[in-house]
Amino acid sequence: MSDYQTLKVLGEYHLALGDTLKAIECFEGAMELNNESSEPLLGLAAVSIFAGDYDAALSLYMKAAAMEKSARAHAGIGLVLAEQGKHDESFTHFLTALSINPVDKVALNCLLQQGYSTERVEEILPAFARALEEDETDTAVRFSYATCLYSTN
């Protein structure tokens, strides 16, 4: 494992333990070793979420999304926007995340929640159909899709 990978994993480890200062140190070190990857930015955004600084998290997620095509970055942007009450914008970012990775669990679950809370369930059906095309054995996606179909009839 490279030093970059090690620092990235250690950052995730320290974040999971709640040691945000050590996590920041690791993610910043990873960025110094590889400034072309958005992964350390995603880690720093997660630290910002943990600290309750949604504006910083949004800025970091946006920077990560601008660096490379990333379902995680768009799902993160969607999460922050939903937390800020910007439901239409968050809905769009969850769809963008799913266009990159049709089986992204965070984006699927958040899109499901946004679909119901904004009464746009019919609009989320294609995303769940695509997810099932990718993995027809995923019972959670199958159940969510069936529930959506039932609620729109």
Short mmCIF file of C-alpha atoms in Angstrom, two decimals:
data_model
loop_
_atom_site.label_atom_id
_atom_site.label_comp_id
_atom_site.label_asym_id
_atom_site.label_seq_id
_atom_site.Cartn_x
_atom_site.Cartn_y
_atom_site.Cartn_z
CA MET A 1 0.00 0.00 0.00
CA SER A 2 1.35 3.43 -0.93
CA ASP A 3 1.86 6.22 1.61
CA TYR A 4 -1.08 8.03 -0.01
CA GLN A 5 -3.39 5.03 0.48
CA THR A 6 -2.15 4.54 4.04
CA LEU A 7 -2.87 8.15 4.98
CA LYS A 8 -6.30 8.00 3.36
CA VAL A 9 -7.22 4.83 5.27
CA LEU A 10 -5.84 6.23 8.52
CA GLY A 11 -7.91 9.38 7.98
CA GLU A 12 -11.06 7.27 7.61
CA TYR A 13 -10.06 5.26 10.69
CA HIS A 14 -9.52 8.35 12.84
CA LEU A 15 -12.78 9.88 11.61
CA ALA A 16 -14.65 6.71 12.56
CA LEU A 17 -13.11 6.98 16.05
CA GLY A 18 -14.15 10.64 16.27
CA ASP A 19 -10.59 11.96 16.27
CA THR A 20 -11.21 14.72 13.75
CA LEU A 21 -7.88 16.49 14.25
CA LYS A 22 -5.93 13.34 13.43
CA ALA A 23 -8.29 12.62 10.52
CA ILE A 24 -7.67 16.10 9.09
CA GLU A 25 -3.92 15.62 9.44
CA CYS A 26 -4.10 12.32 7.54
CA PHE A 27 -6.37 13.60 4.76
CA GLU A 28 -4.22 16.72 4.27
CA GLY A 29 -1.12 14.52 4.13
CA ALA A 30 -2.80 12.35 1.50
CA MET A 31 -3.62 15.48 -0.52
CA GLU A 32 0.03 16.53 -0.45
CA LEU A 33 1.03 13.14 -1.85
CA ASN A 34 -1.68 13.05 -4.52
CA ASN A 35 -3.33 16.35 -5.36
CA GLU A 36 -5.12 14.89 -8.39
CA SER A 37 -7.44 12.62 -6.42
CA SER A 38 -10.69 13.85 -4.92
CA GLU A 39 -10.69 11.15 -2.23
CA PRO A 40 -8.91 13.21 0.47
CA LEU A 41 -11.32 16.09 -0.19
CA LEU A 42 -14.23 13.70 0.37
CA GLY A 43 -12.65 12.71 3.66
CA LEU A 44 -12.24 16.33 4.72
CA ALA A 45 -15.87 16.97 3.74
CA ALA A 46 -16.92 14.10 6.00
CA VAL A 47 -14.91 15.66 8.84
CA SER A 48 -16.77 18.94 8.23
CA ILE A 49 -20.11 17.13 8.37
CA PHE A 50 -19.02 15.48 11.62
CA ALA A 51 -18.18 18.93 13.00
CA GLY A 52 -21.52 20.37 11.79
CA ASP A 53 -19.88 22.78 9.33
CA TYR A 54 -22.16 22.20 6.34
CA ASP A 55 -20.89 25.19 4.37
CA ALA A 56 -17.31 23.88 4.49
CA ALA A 57 -18.53 20.38 3.62
CA LEU A 58 -20.46 21.69 0.63
CA SER A 59 -17.42 23.61 -0.60
CA LEU A 60 -15.22 20.51 -0.30
CA TYR A 61 -17.76 18.25 -2.01
CA MET A 62 -18.09 20.79 -4.86
CA LYS A 63 -14.31 20.95 -5.24
CA ALA A 64 -14.15 17.14 -5.33
CA ALA A 65 -16.91 16.98 -7.96
CA ALA A 66 -15.05 19.51 -10.09
CA MET A 67 -11.83 17.46 -9.87
CA GLU A 68 -13.26 14.18 -11.11
CA LYS A 69 -16.52 12.43 -11.90
CA SER A 70 -17.57 11.12 -8.50
CA ALA A 71 -20.84 9.63 -7.31
CA ARG A 72 -19.69 10.11 -3.70
CA ALA A 73 -19.09 13.82 -4.25
CA HIS A 74 -22.54 14.38 -5.77
CA ALA A 75 -24.23 12.28 -3.08
CA GLY A 76 -22.41 14.40 -0.49
CA ILE A 77 -23.52 17.61 -2.16
CA GLY A 78 -27.06 16.27 -2.19
CA LEU A 79 -26.91 15.40 1.51
CA VAL A 80 -25.72 18.85 2.49
CA LEU A 81 -28.28 20.60 0.28
CA ALA A 82 -31.07 18.44 1.73
CA GLU A 83 -29.89 19.34 5.23
CA GLN A 84 -30.06 23.01 4.20
CA GLY A 85 -33.62 22.55 2.92
CA LYS A 86 -32.68 22.88 -0.76
CA HIS A 87 -34.61 19.78 -1.82
CA ASP A 88 -34.85 20.38 -5.56
CA GLU A 89 -31.10 20.93 -5.83
CA SER A 90 -30.34 17.91 -3.66
CA PHE A 91 -32.66 15.76 -5.80
CA THR A 92 -30.67 16.75 -8.89
CA HIS A 93 -27.35 15.85 -7.27
CA PHE A 94 -28.62 12.44 -6.16
CA LEU A 95 -29.69 11.78 -9.76
CA THR A 96 -26.26 12.90 -10.95
CA ALA A 97 -24.58 10.54 -8.49
CA LEU A 98 -26.72 7.68 -9.80
CA SER A 99 -25.86 8.53 -13.41
CA ILE A 100 -22.22 7.93 -12.43
CA ASN A 101 -22.85 4.87 -10.24
CA PRO A 102 -26.38 3.46 -10.58
CA VAL A 103 -26.04 1.38 -7.40
CA ASP A 104 -24.66 4.04 -5.04
CA LYS A 105 -26.49 3.21 -1.80
CA VAL A 106 -26.27 6.68 -0.28
CA ALA A 107 -27.70 8.31 -3.40
CA LEU A 108 -30.44 5.67 -3.79
CA ASN A 109 -31.58 5.94 -0.18
CA CYS A 110 -31.49 9.73 -0.18
CA LEU A 111 -33.27 9.93 -3.53
CA LEU A 112 -35.98 7.66 -2.14
CA GLN A 113 -36.41 9.94 0.86
CA GLN A 114 -36.41 13.07 -1.31
CA GLY A 115 -38.85 11.47 -3.77
CA TYR A 116 -41.40 10.85 -1.04
CA SER A 117 -40.87 14.09 0.89
CA THR A 118 -41.21 16.23 -2.25
CA GLU A 119 -43.96 14.09 -3.81
CA ARG A 120 -41.76 13.23 -6.81
CA VAL A 121 -41.86 9.44 -6.47
CA GLU A 122 -42.66 8.93 -10.14
CA GLU A 123 -39.45 10.73 -11.09
CA ILE A 124 -37.26 8.32 -9.11
CA LEU A 125 -38.59 5.15 -10.75
CA PRO A 126 -36.04 5.15 -13.61
CA ALA A 127 -33.13 5.38 -11.15
CA PHE A 128 -34.37 2.32 -9.26
CA ALA A 129 -35.00 0.45 -12.51
CA ARG A 130 -31.38 1.14 -13.57
CA ALA A 131 -30.10 0.00 -10.18
CA LEU A 132 -31.99 -3.27 -10.58
CA GLU A 133 -30.56 -3.72 -14.06
CA GLU A 134 -27.09 -3.44 -12.51
CA ASP A 135 -27.84 -5.82 -9.63
CA GLU A 136 -31.12 -7.70 -9.83
CA THR A 137 -30.35 -9.56 -6.59
CA ASP A 138 -30.38 -6.46 -4.38
CA THR A 139 -33.50 -7.04 -2.29
CA ALA A 140 -33.42 -3.58 -0.69
CA VAL A 141 -33.51 -1.89 -4.10
CA ARG A 142 -36.14 -4.33 -5.33
CA PHE A 143 -38.35 -3.67 -2.30
CA SER A 144 -37.91 0.13 -2.61
CA TYR A 145 -38.71 0.00 -6.32
CA ALA A 146 -41.82 -2.11 -5.70
CA THR A 147 -42.96 0.27 -2.98
CA CYS A 148 -42.52 3.23 -5.33
CA LEU A 149 -44.44 1.47 -8.09
CA TYR A 150 -47.25 0.64 -5.66
CA SER A 151 -47.44 4.22 -4.36
CA THR A 152 -47.70 5.69 -7.87
CA ASN A 153 -50.66 3.49 -8.90
#
